[in-house]
XYZ file of C-alpha atoms in Angstrom:
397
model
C 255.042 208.700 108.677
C 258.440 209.826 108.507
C 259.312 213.766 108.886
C 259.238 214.390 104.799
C 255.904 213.111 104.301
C 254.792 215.002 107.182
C 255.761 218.099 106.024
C 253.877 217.834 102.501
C 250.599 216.477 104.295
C 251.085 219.633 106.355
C 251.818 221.403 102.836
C 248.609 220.260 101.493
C 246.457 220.771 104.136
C 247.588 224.613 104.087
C 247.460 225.188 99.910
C 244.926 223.104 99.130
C 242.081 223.029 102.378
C 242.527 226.129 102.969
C 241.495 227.920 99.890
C 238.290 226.276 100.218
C 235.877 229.285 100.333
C 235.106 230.895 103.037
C 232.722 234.338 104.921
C 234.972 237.085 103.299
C 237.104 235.239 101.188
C 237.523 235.710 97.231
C 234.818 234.988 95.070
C 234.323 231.190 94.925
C 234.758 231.407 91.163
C 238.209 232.687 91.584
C 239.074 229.777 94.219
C 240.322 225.933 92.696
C 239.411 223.261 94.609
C 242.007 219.954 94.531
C 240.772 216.496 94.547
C 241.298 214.645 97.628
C 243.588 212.113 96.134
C 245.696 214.616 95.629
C 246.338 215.330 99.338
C 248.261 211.628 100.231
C 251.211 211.954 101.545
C 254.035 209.974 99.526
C 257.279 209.153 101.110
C 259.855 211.857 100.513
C 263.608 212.790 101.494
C 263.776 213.741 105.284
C 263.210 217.282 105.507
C 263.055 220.166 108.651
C 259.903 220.229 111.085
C 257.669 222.722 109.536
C 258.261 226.579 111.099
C 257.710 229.640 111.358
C 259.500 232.540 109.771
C 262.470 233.846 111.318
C 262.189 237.425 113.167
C 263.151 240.145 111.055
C 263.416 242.909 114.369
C 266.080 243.595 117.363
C 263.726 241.871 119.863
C 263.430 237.942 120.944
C 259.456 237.309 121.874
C 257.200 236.524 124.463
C 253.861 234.598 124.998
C 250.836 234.922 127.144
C 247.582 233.055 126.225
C 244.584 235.431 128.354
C 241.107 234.015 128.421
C 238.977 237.474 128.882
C 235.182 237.108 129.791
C 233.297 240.418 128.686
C 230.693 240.296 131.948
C 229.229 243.271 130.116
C 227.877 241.331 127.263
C 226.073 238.274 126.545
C 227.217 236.228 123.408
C 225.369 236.569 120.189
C 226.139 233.088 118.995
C 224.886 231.136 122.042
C 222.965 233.991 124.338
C 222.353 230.852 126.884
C 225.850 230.551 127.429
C 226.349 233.575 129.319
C 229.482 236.335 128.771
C 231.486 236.667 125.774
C 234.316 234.704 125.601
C 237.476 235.135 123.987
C 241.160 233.617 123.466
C 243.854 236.145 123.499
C 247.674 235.113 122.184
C 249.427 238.260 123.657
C 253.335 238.267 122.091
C 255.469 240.849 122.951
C 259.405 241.925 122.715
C 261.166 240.190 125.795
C 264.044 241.273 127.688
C 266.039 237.641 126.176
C 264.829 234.455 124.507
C 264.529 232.159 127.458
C 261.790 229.456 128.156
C 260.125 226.931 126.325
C 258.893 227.819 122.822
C 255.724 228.392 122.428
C 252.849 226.349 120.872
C 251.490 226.945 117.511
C 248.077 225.215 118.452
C 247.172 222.180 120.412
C 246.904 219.280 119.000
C 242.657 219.305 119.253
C 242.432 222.325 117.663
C 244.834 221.059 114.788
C 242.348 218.012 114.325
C 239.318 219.911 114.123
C 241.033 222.779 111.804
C 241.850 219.395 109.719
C 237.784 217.825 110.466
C 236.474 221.368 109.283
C 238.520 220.951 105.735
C 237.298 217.533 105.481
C 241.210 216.371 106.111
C 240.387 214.239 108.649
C 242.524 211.667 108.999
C 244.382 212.427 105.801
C 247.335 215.177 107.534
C 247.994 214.157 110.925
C 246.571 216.298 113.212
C 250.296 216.403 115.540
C 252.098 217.962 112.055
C 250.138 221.142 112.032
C 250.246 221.181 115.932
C 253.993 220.568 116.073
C 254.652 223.544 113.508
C 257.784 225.683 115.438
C 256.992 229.238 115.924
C 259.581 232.139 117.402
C 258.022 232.989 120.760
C 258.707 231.610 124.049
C 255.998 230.811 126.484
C 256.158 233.711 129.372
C 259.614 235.546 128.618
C 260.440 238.051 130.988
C 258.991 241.926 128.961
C 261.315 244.104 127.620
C 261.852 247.471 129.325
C 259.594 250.243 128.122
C 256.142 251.039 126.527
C 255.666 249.395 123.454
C 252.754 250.162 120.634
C 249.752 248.023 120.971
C 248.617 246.296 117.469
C 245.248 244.018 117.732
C 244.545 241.288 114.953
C 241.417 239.544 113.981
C 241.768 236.319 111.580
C 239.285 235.370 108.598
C 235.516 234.183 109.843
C 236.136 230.176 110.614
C 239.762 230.847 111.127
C 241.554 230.591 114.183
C 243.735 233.308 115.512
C 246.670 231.144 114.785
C 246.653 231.986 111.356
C 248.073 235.376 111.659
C 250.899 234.023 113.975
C 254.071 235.415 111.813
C 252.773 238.689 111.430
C 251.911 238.852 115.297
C 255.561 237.494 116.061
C 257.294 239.713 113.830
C 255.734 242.875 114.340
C 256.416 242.194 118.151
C 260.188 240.990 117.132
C 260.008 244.547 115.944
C 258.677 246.605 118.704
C 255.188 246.280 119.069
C 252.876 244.214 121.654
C 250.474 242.101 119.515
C 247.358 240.864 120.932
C 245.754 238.103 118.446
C 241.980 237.818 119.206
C 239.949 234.371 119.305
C 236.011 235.334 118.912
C 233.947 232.434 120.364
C 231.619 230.424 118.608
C 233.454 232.138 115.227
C 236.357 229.304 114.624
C 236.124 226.163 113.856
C 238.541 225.031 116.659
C 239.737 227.129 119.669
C 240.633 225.732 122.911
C 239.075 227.270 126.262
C 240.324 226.586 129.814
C 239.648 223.374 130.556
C 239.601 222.225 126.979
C 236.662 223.188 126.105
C 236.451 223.946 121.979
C 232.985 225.618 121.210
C 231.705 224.697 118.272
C 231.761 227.147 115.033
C 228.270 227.820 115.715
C 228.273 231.579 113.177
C 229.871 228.877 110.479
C 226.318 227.467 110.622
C 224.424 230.258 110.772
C 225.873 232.881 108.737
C 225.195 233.677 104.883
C 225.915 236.423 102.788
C 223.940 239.023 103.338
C 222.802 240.857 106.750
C 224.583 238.497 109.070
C 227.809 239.368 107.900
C 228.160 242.975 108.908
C 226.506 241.465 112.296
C 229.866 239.565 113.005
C 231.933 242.744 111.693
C 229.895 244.902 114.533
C 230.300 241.981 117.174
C 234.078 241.303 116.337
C 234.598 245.626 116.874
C 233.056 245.236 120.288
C 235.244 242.242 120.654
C 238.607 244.530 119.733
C 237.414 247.450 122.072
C 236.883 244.884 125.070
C 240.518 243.724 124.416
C 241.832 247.394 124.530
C 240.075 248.093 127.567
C 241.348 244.700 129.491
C 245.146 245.233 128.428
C 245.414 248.683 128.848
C 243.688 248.438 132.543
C 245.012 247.645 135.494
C 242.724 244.249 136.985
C 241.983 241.452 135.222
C 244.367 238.992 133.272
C 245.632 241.545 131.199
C 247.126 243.938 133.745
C 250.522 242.310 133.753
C 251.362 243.484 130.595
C 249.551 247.181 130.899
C 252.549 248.660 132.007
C 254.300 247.427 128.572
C 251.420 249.361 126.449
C 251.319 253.101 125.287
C 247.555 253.514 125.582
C 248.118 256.500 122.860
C 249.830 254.298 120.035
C 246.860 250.930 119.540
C 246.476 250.025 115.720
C 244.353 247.312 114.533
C 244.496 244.918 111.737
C 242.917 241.839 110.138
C 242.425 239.242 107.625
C 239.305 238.940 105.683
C 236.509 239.485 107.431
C 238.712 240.332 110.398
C 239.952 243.591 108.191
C 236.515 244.198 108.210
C 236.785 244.578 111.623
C 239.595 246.593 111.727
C 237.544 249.224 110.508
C 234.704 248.963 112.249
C 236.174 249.174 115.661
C 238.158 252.465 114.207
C 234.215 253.831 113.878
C 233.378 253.044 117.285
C 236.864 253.352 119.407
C 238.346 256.633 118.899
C 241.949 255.087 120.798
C 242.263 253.102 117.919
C 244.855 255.382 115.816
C 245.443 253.398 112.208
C 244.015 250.289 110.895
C 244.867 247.697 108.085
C 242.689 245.255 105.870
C 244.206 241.895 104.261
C 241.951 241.073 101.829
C 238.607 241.620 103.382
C 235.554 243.307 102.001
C 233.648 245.588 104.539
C 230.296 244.014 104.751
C 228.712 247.131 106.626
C 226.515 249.794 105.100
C 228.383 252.992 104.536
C 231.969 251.041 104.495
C 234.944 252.975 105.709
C 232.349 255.858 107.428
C 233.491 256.763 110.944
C 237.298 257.107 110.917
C 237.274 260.846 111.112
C 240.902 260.964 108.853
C 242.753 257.946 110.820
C 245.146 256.389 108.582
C 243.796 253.235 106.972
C 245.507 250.525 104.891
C 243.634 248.318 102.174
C 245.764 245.582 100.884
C 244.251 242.532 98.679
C 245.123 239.843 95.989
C 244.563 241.777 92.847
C 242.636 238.823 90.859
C 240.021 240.140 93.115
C 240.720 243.431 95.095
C 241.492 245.833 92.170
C 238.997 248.694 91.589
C 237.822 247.049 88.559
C 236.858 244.026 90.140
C 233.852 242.423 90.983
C 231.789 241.896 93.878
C 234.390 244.447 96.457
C 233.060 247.180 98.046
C 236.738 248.659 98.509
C 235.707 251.436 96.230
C 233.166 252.369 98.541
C 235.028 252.541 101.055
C 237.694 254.445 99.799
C 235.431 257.414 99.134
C 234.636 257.955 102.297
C 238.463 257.562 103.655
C 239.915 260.958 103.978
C 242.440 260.446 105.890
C 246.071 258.684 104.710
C 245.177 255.802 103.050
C 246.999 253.336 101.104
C 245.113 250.567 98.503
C 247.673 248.283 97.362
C 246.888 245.080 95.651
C 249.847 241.970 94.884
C 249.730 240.459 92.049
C 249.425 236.807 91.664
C 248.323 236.115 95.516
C 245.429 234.250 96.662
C 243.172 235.250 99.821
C 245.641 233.160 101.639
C 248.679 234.551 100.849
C 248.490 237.293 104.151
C 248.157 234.374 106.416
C 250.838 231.692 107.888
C 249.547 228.707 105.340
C 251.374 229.611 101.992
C 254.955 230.017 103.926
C 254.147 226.983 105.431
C 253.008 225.579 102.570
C 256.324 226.696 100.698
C 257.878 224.268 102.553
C 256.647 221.046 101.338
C 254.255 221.645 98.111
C 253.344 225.190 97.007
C 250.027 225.749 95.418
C 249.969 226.026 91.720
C 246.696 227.754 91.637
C 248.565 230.951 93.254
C 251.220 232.034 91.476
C 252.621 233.874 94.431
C 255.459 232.191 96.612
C 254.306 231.889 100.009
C 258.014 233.337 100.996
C 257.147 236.100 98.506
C 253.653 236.901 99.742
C 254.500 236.690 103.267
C 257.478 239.132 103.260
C 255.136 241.433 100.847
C 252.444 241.577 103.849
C 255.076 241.452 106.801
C 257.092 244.660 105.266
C 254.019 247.136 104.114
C 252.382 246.179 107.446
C 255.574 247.284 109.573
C 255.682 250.499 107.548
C 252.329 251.445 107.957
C 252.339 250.758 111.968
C 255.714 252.555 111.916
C 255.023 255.211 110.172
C 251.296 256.169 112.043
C 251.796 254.188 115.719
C 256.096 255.064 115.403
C 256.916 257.776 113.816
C 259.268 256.372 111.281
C 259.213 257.142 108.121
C 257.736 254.598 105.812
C 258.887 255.487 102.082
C 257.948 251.943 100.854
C 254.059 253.414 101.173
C 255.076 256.456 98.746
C 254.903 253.991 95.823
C 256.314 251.614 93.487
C 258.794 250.226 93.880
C 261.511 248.139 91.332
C 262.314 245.560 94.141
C 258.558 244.968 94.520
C 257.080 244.952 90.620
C 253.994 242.339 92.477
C 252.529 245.431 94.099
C 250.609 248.055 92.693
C 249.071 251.021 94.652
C 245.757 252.146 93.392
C 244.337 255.634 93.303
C 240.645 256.165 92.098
């Protein structure tokens, strides 16, 4: 398969598997599903590896991957098991760009993410592995203490999915800590190449089980805060890069959910940000005693009029800053890496958003809602409309 057709199998794979539904995700009514046959790849013109978007701040990146055992707890999913587990992609500003680039996934976890979609064999599993992202495996840390920003990815989604936004908010000052919960994706490589299973994927429906994964996934969050910001354990090297006072949180779909929900239980965590998740939890958005909180969503199924959301719930009891800001013609995708990628070899017709547009939507209200509540800066995008940005519309009811 020559580099072309690579790059659209890749493309389909990420516009057209991906908006399958899934825990926390749009209404299924409001997803399309394609026909396999329209997922061959054809022979086309040579075109780039697939990659990442470029860094938008002053700062090259650095990788760490951390496995982090939580001794204190056993593991919902599989209690037999033992500890919690979890897979931690720490990025980071770095003092220069050296070293080897850093992996987007392994090539396992790639053919399981394809498996899961029912892709198998269809996208090869190498193209979504081989996708080129901006860090660089173990660069020497920047000078200084940097905010602290966690991220949680959609239920069944690895962490890898939030990639750009981890890479550019560190690009921009900001150590990013991207959070694997075990038995919750539906491929994530362990030391020693172990992949648990997706075990919640089984086991989870709508209903009380969900807002057990949101509490789980907050004790997750806080277990990451304490290992980074301590001094023993595989997160100590880069403690002395963290202001313990400045930690935000975000996530995408059910891992927004999250965001919140550790803001109700960890009192470090200062602001927090949903992508497109509903809450899940009884009393949503209770708990964050006036912290700054940020709802953004695809407005085909986020707006206060719609459906099926409990975002107006939640927004009543916010009383703190809070922004609710939906984008017009995105999907539940569109806060995630697969519609950039996506953009580069066969963009989805069933979301009317570019992935370029949707991604630099999320990537710029993001950085002004950390900068504004973990920096300091002023964010005057977050005031309101804007002419440059007719997609978005803030919300107020």
């Amino acid at each position: 398969m020559n580099r072309g057709s690579r790059t659209t199998a890749l493309a389909a794979l990420l516009t057209c598997a991906l908006s399958l539904p899934l825990l926390g995700a749009a209404p299924a009514s409001a997803v399309q599903d394609v026909p396999s046959a329209s997922l061959t790849a054809q022979d086309s013109p040579a075109t780039p590896e697939p990659e990442l978007p470029a860094l938008t701040g002053p700062h090259p990146v650095g990788r760490r991957i951390l496995h982090l055992v939580d001794r204190s707890r056993t593991d919902p999913w599989v209690p037999a098991v033992g500890h919690r587990e979890l897979m931690v992609s720490v990025s980071y500003p770095a003092r220069s760009a050296g070293g080897a680039p850093a992996a987007y996934m392994s090539t396992e976890e790639a053919r399981l993410l394809l498996e899961a979609r029912g892709l198998g064999g269809v996208v090869p599993a190498e193209t979504v592995a081989g996708t080129r992202t901006r860090a660089r495996v173990s660069a020497p840390p920047a000078p200084g203490r940097f905010p602290l920003v966690l991220l949680s990815p959609g239920f069944g989604m690895p962490r890898t999915t939030l990639t750009s936004l981890a890479d550019d908010l560190s690009g921009r000052g900001y150590v990013v800590a991207a959070v694997d919960h075990a038995y919750e994706s539906v491929g994530t490589e362990f030391p020693g190449g172990r992949i648990p299973p997706c075990v919640a994927c089984e086991e989870v429906d709508p209903g009380p089980e969900q807002a057990a994964v949101v509490r789980g996934r907050a004790a997750d969050l806080s277990f990451v805060i304490d290992e980074l910001t301590g001094r023993r354990g595989p997160g100590a090297a880069l403690a002395r890069m963290i202001d313990p006072r400045r930690i935000g949180v975000a996530g995408h779909s059910i891992g927004g959910a999250a965001a919140a929900a550790v803001m109700a239980v960890d009192r470090r965590v200062r602001a927090g940000a949903d992508l497109d998740g509903d809450f899940f939890v009884q009393a949503p958005g209770a708990g964050l005693g006036g912290r700054p909180f940020l709802m953004i969503g695809a407005a085909a199924t986020h707006r206060p009029d719609s459906a099926g959301t409990d975002w107006s719930e939640a927004w009543n009891r916010l009383h703190g800053w809070k922004r609710w800001l939906t984008f017009d013609g995105a999907g539940h995708f569109s806060f995630t890496d697969f519609p950039w990628l996506g953009d580069q070899g066969l963009p989805d017709p069933a979301v009317p958003l570019s992935g370029e547009r949707g991604w630099s939507l999320t990537r710029d209200y993001v950085a002004a809602f950390f900068g504004l509540h973990l920096g300091g800066v002023p964010g005057p995008l977050l005031d309101g409309p804007t002419p440059s940005r007719p997609e978005v519309e803030f919300h107020r009811p």
